[in-house]
Short mmCIF file of C-alpha atoms in Angstrom, two decimals:
data_model
loop_
_atom_site.label_atom_id
_atom_site.label_comp_id
_atom_site.label_asym_id
_atom_site.label_seq_id
_atom_site.Cartn_x
_atom_site.Cartn_y
_atom_site.Cartn_z
CA MET A 1 55.23 -61.31 -72.25
CA SER A 2 52.53 -61.90 -69.62
CA LEU A 3 50.81 -58.99 -67.90
CA LYS A 4 52.58 -59.80 -64.63
CA LYS A 5 55.99 -59.90 -66.34
CA GLN A 6 55.26 -56.54 -67.97
CA ALA A 7 54.20 -55.14 -64.61
CA LEU A 8 57.32 -56.44 -62.85
CA THR A 9 59.53 -55.06 -65.62
CA GLY A 10 57.81 -51.73 -65.17
CA VAL A 11 58.40 -51.87 -61.44
CA LYS A 12 62.11 -52.63 -61.99
CA TRP A 13 62.62 -49.67 -64.34
CA THR A 14 60.61 -47.37 -62.10
CA THR A 15 62.64 -48.52 -59.09
CA VAL A 16 65.95 -47.72 -60.79
CA SER A 17 64.63 -44.36 -61.90
CA MET A 18 63.21 -43.62 -58.46
CA ALA A 19 66.58 -44.27 -56.83
CA ILE A 20 68.48 -42.00 -59.22
CA VAL A 21 65.85 -39.24 -59.36
CA THR A 22 65.53 -39.29 -55.57
CA ILE A 23 69.28 -38.75 -55.18
CA LEU A 24 69.20 -35.88 -57.71
CA GLN A 25 66.16 -34.16 -56.19
CA PHE A 26 67.36 -34.73 -52.64
CA ALA A 27 70.68 -33.16 -53.60
CA GLN A 28 68.82 -30.21 -55.13
CA LEU A 29 66.71 -29.71 -52.00
CA SER A 30 69.73 -29.98 -49.72
CA ILE A 31 71.90 -27.59 -51.74
CA MET A 32 69.09 -25.05 -52.19
CA ALA A 33 68.38 -25.05 -48.44
CA ARG A 34 71.96 -23.88 -47.89
CA LEU A 35 71.89 -21.26 -50.64
CA LEU A 36 68.37 -19.82 -50.29
CA GLU A 37 66.24 -18.42 -47.48
CA PRO A 38 63.04 -19.90 -45.93
CA GLU A 39 61.11 -17.05 -47.55
CA ASP A 40 62.25 -18.22 -51.01
CA PHE A 41 60.83 -21.68 -50.35
CA GLY A 42 57.67 -20.09 -48.98
CA LEU A 43 57.19 -18.01 -52.13
CA MET A 44 57.72 -21.05 -54.35
CA ALA A 45 55.28 -23.12 -52.28
CA ILE A 46 52.58 -20.45 -52.59
CA MET A 47 53.07 -20.15 -56.37
CA MET A 48 53.06 -23.93 -56.79
CA VAL A 49 49.62 -24.06 -55.19
CA VAL A 50 48.29 -21.92 -58.04
CA ILE A 51 50.34 -23.67 -60.74
CA GLY A 52 49.50 -27.15 -59.45
CA PHE A 53 45.80 -26.35 -59.23
CA SER A 54 45.82 -25.02 -62.79
CA GLN A 55 47.61 -28.14 -64.08
CA ALA A 56 44.54 -30.20 -63.16
CA PHE A 57 42.84 -28.43 -66.07
CA GLN A 58 45.74 -28.99 -68.50
CA ASP A 59 44.07 -31.75 -70.52
CA MET A 60 40.65 -31.71 -68.83
CA GLY A 61 41.54 -34.92 -67.01
CA ILE A 62 41.57 -36.92 -70.24
CA SER A 63 45.10 -38.35 -69.95
CA ASN A 64 44.01 -41.12 -67.61
CA ALA A 65 41.06 -41.83 -69.92
CA ILE A 66 43.61 -42.68 -72.63
CA ILE A 67 45.05 -45.36 -70.33
CA GLN A 68 41.65 -46.60 -69.15
CA ARG A 69 40.31 -46.97 -72.73
CA GLN A 70 41.68 -50.12 -74.35
CA ASN A 71 40.75 -49.07 -77.91
CA ILE A 72 41.50 -45.56 -79.13
CA THR A 73 41.78 -44.23 -82.71
CA HIS A 74 44.36 -41.98 -84.36
CA ASN A 75 41.76 -39.25 -84.86
CA GLN A 76 40.88 -39.34 -81.18
CA LEU A 77 44.56 -39.08 -80.15
CA SER A 78 45.11 -36.21 -82.60
CA SER A 79 42.08 -34.32 -81.30
CA LEU A 80 43.20 -34.86 -77.72
CA TYR A 81 46.72 -33.66 -78.52
CA TRP A 82 45.57 -30.32 -79.94
CA LEU A 83 43.08 -29.92 -77.11
CA ASN A 84 46.03 -30.27 -74.73
CA ILE A 85 48.06 -27.62 -76.59
CA VAL A 86 45.19 -25.12 -76.58
CA SER A 87 44.54 -25.80 -72.88
CA GLY A 88 48.20 -25.08 -72.10
CA ILE A 89 48.06 -21.72 -73.87
CA VAL A 90 44.78 -20.75 -72.20
CA LEU A 91 46.07 -21.69 -68.74
CA THR A 92 49.22 -19.62 -69.28
CA LEU A 93 47.07 -16.58 -70.08
CA ILE A 94 44.78 -17.21 -67.10
CA VAL A 95 47.69 -17.45 -64.65
CA LEU A 96 49.17 -14.27 -66.11
CA ALA A 97 45.84 -12.54 -65.49
CA ILE A 98 45.35 -13.73 -61.90
CA SER A 99 48.95 -13.32 -60.70
CA PRO A 100 48.36 -9.71 -59.50
CA LEU A 101 45.37 -10.96 -57.45
CA VAL A 102 47.48 -13.65 -55.81
CA ALA A 103 50.19 -11.10 -55.06
CA SER A 104 47.59 -8.81 -53.50
CA PHE A 105 46.06 -11.64 -51.42
CA TYR A 106 49.43 -12.43 -49.83
CA ASP A 107 50.61 -8.80 -49.88
CA GLU A 108 53.73 -9.89 -51.77
CA PRO A 109 54.35 -7.88 -55.00
CA ARG A 110 57.12 -10.22 -56.21
CA ILE A 111 54.59 -12.96 -56.89
CA THR A 112 53.26 -11.15 -59.98
CA GLY A 113 56.50 -11.31 -61.96
CA LEU A 114 57.51 -14.74 -60.68
CA MET A 115 54.20 -16.32 -61.67
CA ALA A 116 54.42 -14.70 -65.10
CA VAL A 117 57.66 -16.58 -65.71
CA LEU A 118 56.43 -19.82 -64.16
CA SER A 119 53.17 -19.82 -66.17
CA SER A 120 55.02 -20.91 -69.34
CA VAL A 121 55.27 -24.39 -67.82
CA PHE A 122 51.78 -25.18 -69.13
CA VAL A 123 52.79 -24.82 -72.76
CA LEU A 124 56.01 -26.79 -72.19
CA VAL A 125 54.17 -29.70 -70.55
CA ALA A 126 51.43 -29.75 -73.21
CA LEU A 127 53.89 -30.47 -76.02
CA GLY A 128 54.85 -33.91 -74.72
CA ASN A 129 52.19 -34.86 -72.18
CA GLN A 130 50.21 -37.21 -74.42
CA TYR A 131 53.30 -39.22 -75.29
CA ARG A 132 54.17 -39.55 -71.59
CA VAL A 133 50.70 -41.03 -71.09
CA LEU A 134 51.11 -43.40 -74.05
CA CYS A 135 54.42 -44.64 -72.64
CA GLN A 136 52.63 -45.46 -69.40
CA LYS A 137 49.68 -47.07 -71.20
CA GLU A 138 51.99 -49.38 -73.15
CA LEU A 139 54.10 -50.07 -70.03
CA ASN A 140 57.14 -48.56 -71.78
CA PHE A 141 58.77 -47.60 -68.51
CA ARG A 142 62.30 -47.90 -69.87
CA ALA A 143 61.85 -44.78 -72.01
CA MET A 144 59.63 -43.06 -69.49
CA GLU A 145 62.01 -43.37 -66.56
CA GLY A 146 65.10 -42.61 -68.63
CA ILE A 147 63.53 -39.28 -69.57
CA ASN A 148 62.68 -38.56 -65.92
CA ILE A 149 66.33 -39.08 -64.94
CA ILE A 150 67.65 -36.74 -67.63
CA ALA A 151 65.11 -34.03 -66.77
CA SER A 152 65.88 -34.24 -63.05
CA ALA A 153 69.60 -33.91 -63.70
CA ALA A 154 68.94 -30.82 -65.81
CA ALA A 155 66.81 -29.31 -63.04
CA LEU A 156 69.58 -29.86 -60.48
CA ALA A 157 72.20 -28.20 -62.68
CA THR A 158 69.89 -25.27 -63.44
CA ALA A 159 68.97 -24.70 -59.78
CA ILE A 160 72.60 -24.72 -58.62
CA PHE A 161 73.76 -22.39 -61.39
CA PHE A 162 71.17 -19.68 -60.71
CA ALA A 163 71.30 -20.04 -56.91
CA VAL A 164 75.08 -19.59 -56.89
CA HIS A 165 74.60 -16.46 -59.01
CA ASP A 166 72.20 -15.00 -56.41
CA TYR A 167 68.95 -15.32 -58.35
CA GLY A 168 67.10 -16.31 -55.17
CA VAL A 169 63.69 -17.89 -55.70
CA LEU A 170 64.15 -17.61 -59.48
CA ALA A 171 66.63 -20.49 -59.20
CA LEU A 172 63.70 -22.72 -58.17
CA VAL A 173 61.50 -21.32 -60.94
CA TYR A 174 64.07 -21.84 -63.69
CA ALA A 175 64.82 -25.36 -62.42
CA MET A 176 61.16 -26.32 -62.74
CA LEU A 177 60.94 -24.89 -66.27
CA ALA A 178 64.12 -26.72 -67.31
CA GLN A 179 62.80 -30.03 -66.01
CA ALA A 180 59.40 -29.61 -67.69
CA GLY A 181 60.85 -28.42 -70.99
CA ILE A 182 63.48 -31.14 -71.38
CA ALA A 183 61.10 -33.94 -70.32
CA SER A 184 58.43 -32.73 -72.72
CA ALA A 185 60.87 -32.46 -75.63
CA LEU A 186 62.14 -36.00 -75.06
CA PHE A 187 58.63 -37.48 -74.71
CA LEU A 188 57.67 -35.72 -77.94
CA TRP A 189 60.68 -37.25 -79.70
CA VAL A 190 59.89 -40.77 -78.45
CA GLY A 191 56.19 -40.44 -79.19
CA LEU A 192 56.60 -39.23 -82.76
CA ARG A 193 58.97 -42.12 -83.49
CA HIS A 194 57.09 -44.97 -81.82
CA TYR A 195 53.42 -44.08 -81.32
CA HIS A 196 51.75 -41.62 -83.68
CA LYS A 197 52.12 -38.28 -85.39
CA PRO A 198 49.07 -36.15 -84.66
CA SER A 199 47.11 -35.06 -87.69
CA PHE A 200 46.05 -31.43 -87.81
CA ILE A 201 42.42 -32.22 -87.01
CA TYR A 202 40.01 -31.77 -84.15
CA LYS A 203 36.77 -33.76 -84.02
CA HIS A 204 34.79 -32.90 -80.92
CA SER A 205 32.23 -35.61 -81.67
CA GLU A 206 34.82 -38.37 -81.24
CA LEU A 207 35.75 -37.23 -77.74
CA LYS A 208 32.34 -37.40 -76.09
CA GLY A 209 33.15 -40.69 -74.39
CA PHE A 210 36.28 -39.16 -72.89
CA TYR A 211 34.67 -36.09 -71.37
CA GLY A 212 32.53 -37.90 -68.80
CA PHE A 213 35.57 -39.69 -67.42
CA GLY A 214 37.88 -36.72 -67.98
CA LEU A 215 35.70 -34.03 -66.41
CA TYR A 216 35.35 -36.04 -63.21
CA GLN A 217 39.13 -36.57 -63.26
CA MET A 218 39.71 -32.85 -63.77
CA GLY A 219 37.36 -31.99 -60.94
CA GLU A 220 38.85 -34.62 -58.66
CA LYS A 221 42.43 -33.52 -59.32
CA SER A 222 41.69 -29.83 -58.82
CA ILE A 223 39.76 -30.36 -55.60
CA ASN A 224 42.29 -32.90 -54.35
CA TYR A 225 45.06 -30.40 -55.00
CA ILE A 226 43.22 -27.72 -53.04
CA SER A 227 42.73 -30.03 -50.06
CA ALA A 228 46.35 -31.23 -50.24
CA ASN A 229 47.66 -27.66 -50.33
CA ALA A 230 45.11 -25.88 -48.14
CA ASP A 231 47.66 -25.97 -45.33
CA LYS A 232 50.22 -23.99 -47.34
CA MET A 233 47.62 -21.54 -48.65
CA LEU A 234 46.24 -20.77 -45.20
CA ILE A 235 49.59 -20.80 -43.38
CA GLY A 236 50.88 -18.30 -45.94
CA LYS A 237 47.90 -16.02 -45.38
CA LEU A 238 47.32 -16.40 -41.61
CA VAL A 239 50.85 -17.14 -40.33
CA GLY A 240 53.26 -15.78 -42.96
CA ILE A 241 55.39 -16.62 -46.02
CA ASN A 242 58.41 -17.41 -43.85
CA ALA A 243 56.39 -19.99 -41.89
CA VAL A 244 55.36 -21.65 -45.16
CA GLY A 245 59.05 -22.05 -46.00
CA PHE A 246 59.77 -23.99 -42.79
CA TYR A 247 56.58 -26.04 -43.11
CA ASN A 248 57.06 -26.82 -46.80
CA LEU A 249 60.57 -28.20 -46.31
CA ALA A 250 59.31 -30.45 -43.51
CA TRP A 251 56.57 -31.70 -45.80
CA GLN A 252 59.10 -32.17 -48.62
CA LEU A 253 61.07 -34.58 -46.44
CA VAL A 254 57.92 -36.55 -45.64
CA ILE A 255 56.64 -36.57 -49.19
CA PHE A 256 59.97 -37.73 -50.64
CA PRO A 257 59.40 -41.40 -49.79
CA LEU A 258 55.76 -41.16 -50.88
CA SER A 259 56.37 -39.37 -54.17
CA LYS A 260 59.21 -41.68 -55.14
CA ILE A 261 58.05 -45.05 -53.84
CA ASN A 262 54.29 -44.90 -54.46
CA PRO A 263 54.72 -44.28 -58.21
CA ILE A 264 56.81 -47.46 -58.49
CA VAL A 265 53.60 -49.33 -57.79
CA ASN A 266 50.95 -46.85 -58.93
CA LYS A 267 52.38 -46.06 -62.39
CA VAL A 268 52.19 -49.76 -63.13
CA ALA A 269 49.06 -50.45 -61.07
CA PHE A 270 46.62 -48.24 -63.00
CA PRO A 271 47.13 -49.86 -66.43
CA VAL A 272 47.25 -53.32 -64.78
CA TYR A 273 44.02 -52.67 -62.84
CA SER A 274 42.43 -51.40 -66.06
CA LYS A 275 43.26 -54.63 -67.88
CA VAL A 276 41.65 -56.77 -65.14
CA GLN A 277 38.85 -54.35 -64.22
CA ASN A 278 36.18 -57.01 -64.88
CA ASP A 279 37.83 -59.64 -62.66
CA PRO A 280 37.07 -58.84 -58.97
CA ALA A 281 39.33 -61.63 -57.68
CA ALA A 282 42.30 -60.35 -59.69
CA LEU A 283 41.63 -56.77 -58.57
CA ASP A 284 41.58 -57.83 -54.94
CA LYS A 285 44.77 -59.84 -55.39
CA TYR A 286 46.75 -57.04 -57.10
CA TYR A 287 45.45 -54.27 -54.83
CA SER A 288 46.13 -56.16 -51.60
CA PHE A 289 49.62 -57.05 -52.77
CA ASN A 290 50.36 -53.43 -53.73
CA VAL A 291 49.15 -51.96 -50.44
CA LYS A 292 51.14 -54.47 -48.39
CA ILE A 293 54.33 -53.79 -50.35
CA LEU A 294 53.86 -50.03 -49.99
CA ALA A 295 53.35 -50.45 -46.24
CA LEU A 296 56.52 -52.50 -45.87
CA VAL A 297 58.60 -49.96 -47.80
CA THR A 298 57.21 -46.55 -46.79
CA MET A 299 56.39 -47.11 -43.13
CA PRO A 300 59.93 -47.90 -41.90
CA LEU A 301 61.37 -44.91 -43.79
CA LEU A 302 58.84 -42.50 -42.31
CA ALA A 303 59.19 -44.04 -38.85
CA PHE A 304 62.96 -43.50 -39.02
CA LEU A 305 62.34 -39.89 -40.07
CA MET A 306 60.02 -39.42 -37.08
CA PHE A 307 62.60 -40.67 -34.56
CA PHE A 308 65.61 -38.92 -36.13
CA SER A 309 63.90 -35.70 -37.25
CA HIS A 310 66.44 -33.22 -35.85
CA GLU A 311 69.46 -35.18 -37.04
CA VAL A 312 68.07 -35.64 -40.56
CA VAL A 313 67.09 -31.98 -40.91
CA TYR A 314 70.54 -30.83 -39.76
CA ILE A 315 72.28 -33.18 -42.22
CA VAL A 316 70.03 -32.34 -45.17
CA PHE A 317 69.33 -28.63 -44.70
CA GLY A 318 72.07 -27.44 -42.36
CA GLN A 319 71.64 -25.02 -39.49
CA GLY A 320 68.67 -22.69 -39.05
CA TRP A 321 65.90 -25.20 -39.83
CA GLU A 322 65.11 -26.39 -36.28
CA HIS A 323 61.43 -25.43 -36.64
CA THR A 324 61.23 -27.74 -39.64
CA ALA A 325 62.57 -30.61 -37.50
CA ASP A 326 59.92 -30.00 -34.81
CA LEU A 327 57.15 -30.55 -37.37
CA LEU A 328 58.46 -33.83 -38.79
CA PRO A 329 57.19 -36.45 -36.27
CA ALA A 330 53.51 -35.54 -36.66
CA LEU A 331 53.87 -35.04 -40.42
CA GLY A 332 55.48 -38.48 -40.62
CA LEU A 333 52.30 -40.05 -39.21
CA ILE A 334 50.23 -38.18 -41.80
CA GLY A 335 52.61 -39.47 -44.47
CA ILE A 336 52.06 -43.09 -43.41
CA LEU A 337 48.28 -42.72 -43.60
CA LYS A 338 48.53 -40.91 -46.93
CA ALA A 339 50.78 -43.59 -48.43
CA LEU A 340 48.30 -46.35 -47.64
CA GLY A 341 45.34 -44.41 -49.00
CA ASN A 342 47.01 -43.39 -52.25
CA PRO A 343 46.69 -46.72 -54.17
CA GLY A 344 42.90 -46.56 -53.84
CA GLY A 345 42.73 -43.84 -56.46
CA ALA A 346 44.18 -46.11 -59.15
CA ILE A 347 41.71 -48.93 -58.58
CA ILE A 348 38.74 -46.52 -58.55
CA LEU A 349 39.88 -45.00 -61.86
CA ALA A 350 40.49 -48.42 -63.41
CA MET A 351 36.86 -49.29 -62.76
CA GLY A 352 35.77 -46.12 -64.55
CA ARG A 353 34.44 -44.55 -61.32
CA ALA A 354 36.20 -41.21 -61.44
CA ASP A 355 32.97 -39.76 -60.01
CA VAL A 356 33.69 -41.46 -56.67
CA GLY A 357 37.06 -39.74 -56.32
CA PHE A 358 35.49 -36.45 -57.37
CA TRP A 359 32.74 -36.43 -54.73
CA TRP A 360 35.03 -37.80 -52.05
CA ASN A 361 37.53 -35.01 -52.64
CA ILE A 362 34.80 -32.38 -52.46
CA ILE A 363 33.90 -33.63 -48.98
CA TRP A 364 37.55 -33.93 -47.92
CA ALA A 365 38.52 -30.50 -49.29
CA GLY A 366 35.58 -28.82 -47.59
CA ALA A 367 36.35 -30.43 -44.25
CA ILE A 368 40.08 -29.62 -44.44
CA PHE A 369 39.50 -26.01 -45.43
CA ALA A 370 36.94 -25.44 -42.69
CA ALA A 371 39.05 -27.08 -39.98
CA LEU A 372 42.26 -25.26 -40.94
CA THR A 373 40.56 -21.88 -41.31
CA ILE A 374 38.97 -22.09 -37.87
CA GLY A 375 42.07 -23.59 -36.22
CA LEU A 376 44.59 -21.17 -37.71
CA SER A 377 42.33 -18.19 -36.99
CA LEU A 378 42.27 -19.16 -33.32
CA SER A 379 45.91 -20.25 -33.10
CA PRO A 380 48.03 -19.06 -36.07
CA SER A 381 50.99 -21.46 -36.08
CA THR A 382 52.33 -24.29 -38.19
CA HIS A 383 51.92 -26.71 -35.27
CA THR A 384 48.18 -26.02 -35.24
CA ALA A 385 47.91 -26.96 -38.92
CA VAL A 386 49.83 -30.19 -38.36
CA TYR A 387 47.68 -31.31 -35.42
CA ILE A 388 44.49 -30.61 -37.37
CA LEU A 389 45.75 -32.68 -40.33
CA VAL A 390 46.63 -35.58 -38.04
CA GLY A 391 43.15 -35.55 -36.54
CA MET A 392 41.45 -35.38 -39.95
CA SER A 393 43.59 -38.21 -41.35
CA LEU A 394 42.77 -40.50 -38.40
CA SER A 395 39.04 -39.80 -38.56
CA LEU A 396 37.52 -38.73 -41.86
CA GLY A 397 40.42 -40.17 -43.83
CA MET A 398 39.42 -43.71 -42.90
CA VAL A 399 36.14 -43.34 -44.84
CA TRP A 400 38.17 -43.49 -48.08
CA HIS A 401 39.18 -47.08 -47.34
CA VAL A 402 35.56 -48.01 -46.63
CA LEU A 403 34.59 -46.68 -50.07
CA ILE A 404 37.33 -48.69 -51.79
CA ALA A 405 36.32 -51.87 -49.98
CA LYS A 406 32.69 -51.51 -51.06
CA ILE A 407 33.16 -50.32 -54.64
CA ALA A 408 36.12 -52.52 -55.63
CA LYS A 409 34.99 -55.44 -53.45
CA VAL A 410 38.38 -55.59 -51.74
CA ASN A 411 38.73 -57.71 -48.60
CA TYR A 412 40.15 -55.13 -46.20
CA LEU A 413 40.43 -57.21 -43.01
CA PRO A 414 43.82 -58.76 -43.94
CA LEU A 415 45.07 -55.29 -44.97
CA VAL A 416 44.04 -53.73 -41.65
CA LYS A 417 45.77 -56.50 -39.70
CA HIS A 418 48.90 -56.13 -41.82
CA PHE A 419 48.92 -52.36 -41.33
CA PHE A 420 48.70 -52.47 -37.53
CA LYS A 421 51.27 -55.25 -37.29
CA THR A 422 53.74 -53.36 -39.50
CA PHE A 423 53.08 -50.05 -37.71
CA VAL A 424 53.83 -51.51 -34.28
CA VAL A 425 56.97 -53.20 -35.61
CA VAL A 426 58.44 -50.10 -37.29
CA MET A 427 57.67 -47.90 -34.27
CA LEU A 428 59.42 -50.31 -31.91
CA ILE A 429 62.40 -50.60 -34.25
CA GLY A 430 62.56 -46.83 -34.67
CA TRP A 431 62.50 -46.29 -30.91
CA LEU A 432 65.24 -48.87 -30.38
CA GLY A 433 67.33 -47.35 -33.18
CA SER A 434 67.12 -43.91 -31.53
CA TYR A 435 67.81 -45.34 -28.03
CA ILE A 436 71.11 -47.04 -28.92
CA PRO A 437 72.95 -43.75 -29.74
CA ASP A 438 71.68 -42.34 -26.43
CA LEU A 439 73.19 -45.30 -24.57
CA THR A 440 76.57 -44.62 -26.16
CA ASN A 441 76.29 -40.84 -25.52
CA THR A 442 76.61 -40.15 -29.25
CA THR A 443 75.80 -36.51 -30.05
CA ASN A 444 77.13 -36.05 -33.59
CA ALA A 445 74.17 -35.99 -35.99
CA PHE A 446 75.92 -38.01 -38.70
CA ALA A 447 77.02 -40.67 -36.21
CA ARG A 448 73.56 -40.91 -34.64
CA VAL A 449 71.89 -41.40 -38.02
CA ALA A 450 74.54 -43.95 -39.07
CA ILE A 451 74.23 -46.00 -35.86
CA GLY A 452 70.46 -45.77 -35.80
CA GLY A 453 70.22 -46.58 -39.49
CA VAL A 454 72.34 -49.73 -39.16
CA VAL A 455 70.38 -50.91 -36.11
CA CYS A 456 66.98 -50.24 -37.71
CA ALA A 457 67.89 -51.70 -41.10
CA THR A 458 69.37 -54.87 -39.57
CA ILE A 459 66.40 -55.58 -37.32
CA TYR A 460 63.86 -54.74 -40.01
CA ALA A 461 65.60 -56.93 -42.61
CA ALA A 462 65.50 -59.82 -40.14
CA TYR A 463 61.79 -59.17 -39.56
CA ILE A 464 61.01 -59.16 -43.30
CA ILE A 465 62.91 -62.39 -43.92
CA SER A 466 61.32 -64.10 -40.94
CA PHE A 467 57.71 -62.88 -41.06
CA GLU A 468 56.99 -61.66 -44.60
CA LYS A 469 58.05 -64.74 -46.54
CA ASN A 470 54.77 -64.94 -48.50
CA LEU A 471 55.16 -61.47 -49.99
CA LEU A 472 58.81 -62.13 -50.84
CA GLN A 473 57.82 -65.31 -52.65
CA LEU A 474 55.15 -63.45 -54.65
CA LEU A 475 57.75 -60.89 -55.72
CA LYS A 476 60.04 -63.67 -56.97
CA ARG A 477 57.39 -65.39 -59.08
CA LYS A 478 57.66 -64.74 -62.79
CA ASN A 479 54.05 -65.29 -63.79
#
């Protein structure tokens, strides 16, 4: 099977999985919003900042090095596996130790016990993480995405059970542990059957080549996570836990299209980029195609969310989340810019330049932290945080694309033209879709979304068929 056929097969499996997992996770978010309080979501968001930051250190950033390296020995994989297990145990102990400090920082005693329970996720993930990476490396997306579906279904069932029995925020904690544990167990089962059984050895000398790549990856991920979650950290401290709950659910709606659609391309893109890393023309071709496809898929969804923010929030979360709806339009713009910048990370890693992402994220994290700290100190509100993030994304965020163009030798002019053309089109369609229900004096949220959705989807489908024929033809090609 050719590389392109493998890539397209991977995209197909990831697409099916994305659709099913999105429905399951969207159902979980919607049901939990009706059963839990904003403060519960705020507490979980704060704890996930700590847990997510710590996960960057889980395997010292070496997982992506396994994909990037085309030749890797059994001894190296065994050493990396046990390194991952030890890292998981150490991180669990570290989080247990710092949880009282986090609780004190936010003046919320409940965080100590909750983080103690949640910290076990590191050990659970460590057991199967290497085999998840090997599935991705070998483009075995059938097994990979099947496991993701099963784990997401388990998380949904767990969350509903404990929320109905009045466990509050613990319902979210137990759901995360169930998802991580089941996914890890299944990846372990697949890996032991099809890839390798780790020998009980650890040879530090054989991992030297991995550490340079991995340490930059670890640093980049940790700093990137801080910059991506600085808003939640500072809103929680300077505005309040309840405000984080409203803000986090707004961001969850925006991130849903990004977290589900981007991986369809990016999970496949990194190993594909790695295989053609010495062919600049092929890199340019694959990267440009990926960015254009992501633009065509993510931008209309986020534009629709921007124009129908109050209706969507009411349908998904129910009453009492109006503040969340007010934040969505500006966050939707941030989401569009984020979606188009995300693929750059894969091509940088494929070229073995994890150092670029590391230093870029140091600059970005520093700027975000400084801007949010000053802004929220002067005007402590979630709207302030959103406006600052929009400004940063439109200014400093554009430097990231300049770096990609220079390092990967990507021709960005066609991409810029395609972006602006698509942006104008989706904004016009979104405005028209929201105007039609107004003309008919439709006030019911479900009816407004249905009418607007049909109008927007019909016009956009006609646009794609009429003006994006080249991309459609590329998708249909088999080699």
